[in-house]
Structures are given as C-alpha cells and as structure tokens.
Amino acid sequence: MKETASLWLMNKSGEFLLQFRSPNMRNNPNTWGNGAGGGIDAGETSLDAIVRETREELGLEIPPQDFVFLGEFFDTSNPDREKHLWLYFAQGDWKISDIKIQESEITKVKFATLSEIKEMIGTPI
C-alpha cells in the first residue's frame, strides 16, 4: 500500500492553490490537482513528508506547526493501487509570485475559489 501525504493550501482571500501536473507524470498527467503531495519516505512521518513535498514542489518553506492535520484516508478501490493518505491544510498570505514550481512535476499553478474548483471537475484544462 502506497503511503502518501497531501496538502490543500489556501491564501488569505480564501482561494485554494491548484497545480497542473506535468505530462511526464506517471499518475494523472495533464490534470489539475491540489497544492502539493507525494510519497512518504522511509523514516518520515506524514508531516515530515508534506513539509518536504511543499518545499520541493512549490518552493514554499512552511513551518510544521502551520499545517493542520485533516485526517487519514484509505483508498482500496483498486487492489493494484491501494493508497494510505494523510491530508493536511495550510493557510497563508501567498501569491503566485511566491511559488517556485518543480518543473519536472508541475507545469503551472493557480489559485481558485471552491466554486471554480467545482466547475473544473471533469475538465482537462
């Protein structure tokens, strides 16, 4: 079972950061996803992993105490890709210009309201 950590990042305007995944990504290429996330390395906690993934993918240094743990989830719908997910949230005064994307994984980022995200579901770009 794959162990992963994932982050929803919100700016002070109440918009969520979305990342557009690179066409080179094995899972879900060319799709919008939430702020940051990835696998938990051996010896890491889920919090360690989300701090690292946020720094690697977005170039943001967010202190561990600024992350809010939302819950732990299991996806066993596909026996070949079972996943154990730890979900986090962080809010801050970030702007797009603050973000330095990891170009090997992310093509672009944007902030969107919850209603905009709901409209985007199922839309490739």
PDB file of C-alpha atoms in Angstrom:
ATOM      1  CA  MET A   1       0.000   0.000   0.000  1.00  0.00           C
ATOM      2  CA  LYS A   2       1.392   3.379  -1.029  1.00  0.00           C
ATOM      3  CA  GLU A   3       1.813   5.862   1.831  1.00  0.00           C
ATOM      4  CA  THR A   4       1.175   9.472   0.762  1.00  0.00           C
ATOM      5  CA  ALA A   5       0.685  12.937   2.212  1.00  0.00           C
ATOM      6  CA  SER A   6      -1.375  15.630   0.523  1.00  0.00           C
ATOM      7  CA  LEU A   7      -1.935  19.354   1.112  1.00  0.00           C
ATOM      8  CA  TRP A   8      -4.705  21.827   0.453  1.00  0.00           C
ATOM      9  CA  LEU A   9      -3.158  25.302   0.540  1.00  0.00           C
ATOM     10  CA  MET A  10      -5.362  28.405   0.909  1.00  0.00           C
ATOM     11  CA  ASN A  11      -4.426  32.058   0.525  1.00  0.00           C
ATOM     12  CA  LYS A  12      -5.837  34.864   2.689  1.00  0.00           C
ATOM     13  CA  SER A  13      -8.517  35.520   0.030  1.00  0.00           C
ATOM     14  CA  GLY A  14      -9.962  32.040   0.587  1.00  0.00           C
ATOM     15  CA  GLU A  15      -8.699  30.630  -2.715  1.00  0.00           C
ATOM     16  CA  PHE A  16      -7.076  27.206  -2.988  1.00  0.00           C
ATOM     17  CA  LEU A  17      -3.792  26.582  -4.798  1.00  0.00           C
ATOM     18  CA  LEU A  18      -4.051  24.160  -7.699  1.00  0.00           C
ATOM     19  CA  GLN A  19      -1.170  22.629  -9.629  1.00  0.00           C
ATOM     20  CA  PHE A  20      -1.315  21.387 -13.204  1.00  0.00           C
ATOM     21  CA  ARG A  21       0.583  18.105 -13.351  1.00  0.00           C
ATOM     22  CA  SER A  22       3.329  17.668 -15.929  1.00  0.00           C
ATOM     23  CA  PRO A  23       2.644  15.492 -18.992  1.00  0.00           C
ATOM     24  CA  ASN A  24       5.608  13.360 -17.822  1.00  0.00           C
ATOM     25  CA  MET A  25       3.887  12.284 -14.596  1.00  0.00           C
ATOM     26  CA  ARG A  26       3.003   8.591 -14.374  1.00  0.00           C
ATOM     27  CA  ASN A  27      -0.227   9.193 -12.452  1.00  0.00           C
ATOM     28  CA  ASN A  28      -2.777  11.743 -13.652  1.00  0.00           C
ATOM     29  CA  PRO A  29      -0.642  13.676 -16.165  1.00  0.00           C
ATOM     30  CA  ASN A  30      -2.072  16.908 -17.592  1.00  0.00           C
ATOM     31  CA  THR A  31      -4.648  17.282 -14.842  1.00  0.00           C
ATOM     32  CA  TRP A  32      -5.249  19.796 -12.082  1.00  0.00           C
ATOM     33  CA  GLY A  33      -4.560  18.672  -8.534  1.00  0.00           C
ATOM     34  CA  ASN A  34      -4.386  20.145  -5.068  1.00  0.00           C
ATOM     35  CA  GLY A  35      -1.449  22.177  -3.770  1.00  0.00           C
ATOM     36  CA  ALA A  36       1.224  19.592  -3.033  1.00  0.00           C
ATOM     37  CA  GLY A  37       1.736  15.985  -2.104  1.00  0.00           C
ATOM     38  CA  GLY A  38       3.649  12.818  -2.608  1.00  0.00           C
ATOM     39  CA  GLY A  39       5.032   9.642  -1.154  1.00  0.00           C
ATOM     40  CA  ILE A  40       6.207   9.307   2.421  1.00  0.00           C
ATOM     41  CA  ASP A  41       9.838   8.179   2.501  1.00  0.00           C
ATOM     42  CA  ALA A  42      11.140   5.523   4.905  1.00  0.00           C
ATOM     43  CA  GLY A  43      11.696   7.031   8.342  1.00  0.00           C
ATOM     44  CA  GLU A  44       9.494  10.071   7.639  1.00  0.00           C
ATOM     45  CA  THR A  45       6.259  10.994   9.342  1.00  0.00           C
ATOM     46  CA  SER A  46       3.392  12.233   7.191  1.00  0.00           C
ATOM     47  CA  LEU A  47       4.085  15.754   8.494  1.00  0.00           C
ATOM     48  CA  ASP A  48       7.783  15.483   7.542  1.00  0.00           C
ATOM     49  CA  ALA A  49       6.705  14.376   4.064  1.00  0.00           C
ATOM     50  CA  ILE A  50       4.242  17.212   3.466  1.00  0.00           C
ATOM     51  CA  VAL A  51       6.765  19.817   4.665  1.00  0.00           C
ATOM     52  CA  ARG A  52       9.335  18.334   2.235  1.00  0.00           C
ATOM     53  CA  GLU A  53       6.896  17.982  -0.681  1.00  0.00           C
ATOM     54  CA  THR A  54       5.699  21.577  -0.233  1.00  0.00           C
ATOM     55  CA  ARG A  55       9.305  22.817  -0.327  1.00  0.00           C
ATOM     56  CA  GLU A  56      10.239  20.612  -3.320  1.00  0.00           C
ATOM     57  CA  GLU A  57       7.122  21.134  -5.452  1.00  0.00           C
ATOM     58  CA  LEU A  58       6.259  24.750  -4.628  1.00  0.00           C
ATOM     59  CA  GLY A  59       9.419  26.260  -3.147  1.00  0.00           C
ATOM     60  CA  LEU A  60       7.482  27.282  -0.023  1.00  0.00           C
ATOM     61  CA  GLU A  61       9.071  26.937   3.414  1.00  0.00           C
ATOM     62  CA  ILE A  62       6.105  26.410   5.711  1.00  0.00           C
ATOM     63  CA  PRO A  63       6.879  25.589   9.361  1.00  0.00           C
ATOM     64  CA  PRO A  64       5.470  22.248  10.543  1.00  0.00           C
ATOM     65  CA  GLN A  65       3.282  23.949  13.161  1.00  0.00           C
ATOM     66  CA  ASP A  66       1.406  25.814  10.389  1.00  0.00           C
ATOM     67  CA  PHE A  67      -0.005  22.588   8.924  1.00  0.00           C
ATOM     68  CA  VAL A  68      -3.400  21.417  10.152  1.00  0.00           C
ATOM     69  CA  PHE A  69      -3.979  17.664  10.036  1.00  0.00           C
ATOM     70  CA  LEU A  70      -7.393  16.973   8.464  1.00  0.00           C
ATOM     71  CA  GLY A  71      -7.484  13.210   8.564  1.00  0.00           C
ATOM     72  CA  GLU A  72      -6.264   9.860   7.407  1.00  0.00           C
ATOM     73  CA  PHE A  73      -7.899   8.048   4.498  1.00  0.00           C
ATOM     74  CA  PHE A  74      -7.612   4.675   2.780  1.00  0.00           C
ATOM     75  CA  ASP A  75      -8.344   4.046  -0.902  1.00  0.00           C
ATOM     76  CA  THR A  76      -8.669   0.342  -1.573  1.00  0.00           C
ATOM     77  CA  SER A  77     -10.902   0.643  -4.642  1.00  0.00           C
ATOM     78  CA  ASN A  78      -8.112  -0.560  -6.934  1.00  0.00           C
ATOM     79  CA  PRO A  79      -6.177  -3.525  -5.446  1.00  0.00           C
ATOM     80  CA  ASP A  80      -3.165  -2.690  -7.640  1.00  0.00           C
ATOM     81  CA  ARG A  81      -3.001   0.918  -6.387  1.00  0.00           C
ATOM     82  CA  GLU A  82      -4.136   0.877  -2.768  1.00  0.00           C
ATOM     83  CA  LYS A  83      -3.276   4.127  -1.011  1.00  0.00           C
ATOM     84  CA  HIS A  84      -2.994   5.347   2.568  1.00  0.00           C
ATOM     85  CA  LEU A  85      -3.352   9.146   2.553  1.00  0.00           C
ATOM     86  CA  TRP A  86      -2.696  11.723   5.272  1.00  0.00           C
ATOM     87  CA  LEU A  87      -4.404  15.021   4.398  1.00  0.00           C
ATOM     88  CA  TYR A  88      -3.191  18.447   5.570  1.00  0.00           C
ATOM     89  CA  PHE A  89      -4.290  22.078   5.229  1.00  0.00           C
ATOM     90  CA  ALA A  90      -2.323  25.326   5.487  1.00  0.00           C
ATOM     91  CA  GLN A  91      -3.347  28.946   5.078  1.00  0.00           C
ATOM     92  CA  GLY A  92      -1.089  31.926   4.474  1.00  0.00           C
ATOM     93  CA  ASP A  93      -0.522  35.138   2.615  1.00  0.00           C
ATOM     94  CA  TRP A  94       0.902  33.527  -0.530  1.00  0.00           C
ATOM     95  CA  LYS A  95       0.824  34.881  -4.057  1.00  0.00           C
ATOM     96  CA  ILE A  96       1.615  33.078  -7.310  1.00  0.00           C
ATOM     97  CA  SER A  97       4.876  35.043  -7.476  1.00  0.00           C
ATOM     98  CA  ASP A  98       5.962  33.350  -4.185  1.00  0.00           C
ATOM     99  CA  ILE A  99       5.764  29.899  -5.758  1.00  0.00           C
ATOM    100  CA  LYS A 100       8.735  28.282  -7.480  1.00  0.00           C
ATOM    101  CA  ILE A 101       7.367  25.169  -9.173  1.00  0.00           C
ATOM    102  CA  GLN A 102       9.237  21.913  -9.575  1.00  0.00           C
ATOM    103  CA  GLU A 103       9.125  21.851 -13.375  1.00  0.00           C
ATOM    104  CA  SER A 104       9.673  18.099 -13.608  1.00  0.00           C
ATOM    105  CA  GLU A 105       6.310  17.541 -11.868  1.00  0.00           C
ATOM    106  CA  ILE A 106       4.294  20.741 -12.322  1.00  0.00           C
ATOM    107  CA  THR A 107       3.549  22.803 -15.435  1.00  0.00           C
ATOM    108  CA  LYS A 108       1.691  25.702 -13.802  1.00  0.00           C
ATOM    109  CA  VAL A 109      -0.211  26.756 -10.686  1.00  0.00           C
ATOM    110  CA  LYS A 110      -3.177  28.981  -9.969  1.00  0.00           C
ATOM    111  CA  PHE A 111      -5.462  29.978  -7.135  1.00  0.00           C
ATOM    112  CA  ALA A 112      -9.160  29.139  -7.462  1.00  0.00           C
ATOM    113  CA  THR A 113     -12.268  29.513  -5.348  1.00  0.00           C
ATOM    114  CA  LEU A 114     -14.192  26.455  -4.225  1.00  0.00           C
ATOM    115  CA  SER A 115     -16.935  27.212  -6.756  1.00  0.00           C
ATOM    116  CA  GLU A 116     -14.334  27.480  -9.549  1.00  0.00           C
ATOM    117  CA  ILE A 117     -12.883  24.130  -8.488  1.00  0.00           C
ATOM    118  CA  LYS A 118     -16.326  22.540  -8.567  1.00  0.00           C
ATOM    119  CA  GLU A 119     -16.792  23.851 -12.138  1.00  0.00           C
ATOM    120  CA  MET A 120     -13.376  22.459 -13.154  1.00  0.00           C
ATOM    121  CA  ILE A 121     -14.089  18.898 -12.026  1.00  0.00           C
ATOM    122  CA  GLY A 122     -14.017  16.733 -15.117  1.00  0.00           C
ATOM    123  CA  THR A 123     -12.481  19.496 -17.256  1.00  0.00           C
ATOM    124  CA  PRO A 124      -8.980  18.670 -18.573  1.00  0.00           C
ATOM    125  CA  ILE A 125      -7.653  22.282 -18.697  1.00  0.00           C
TER     126      ILE A 125
END
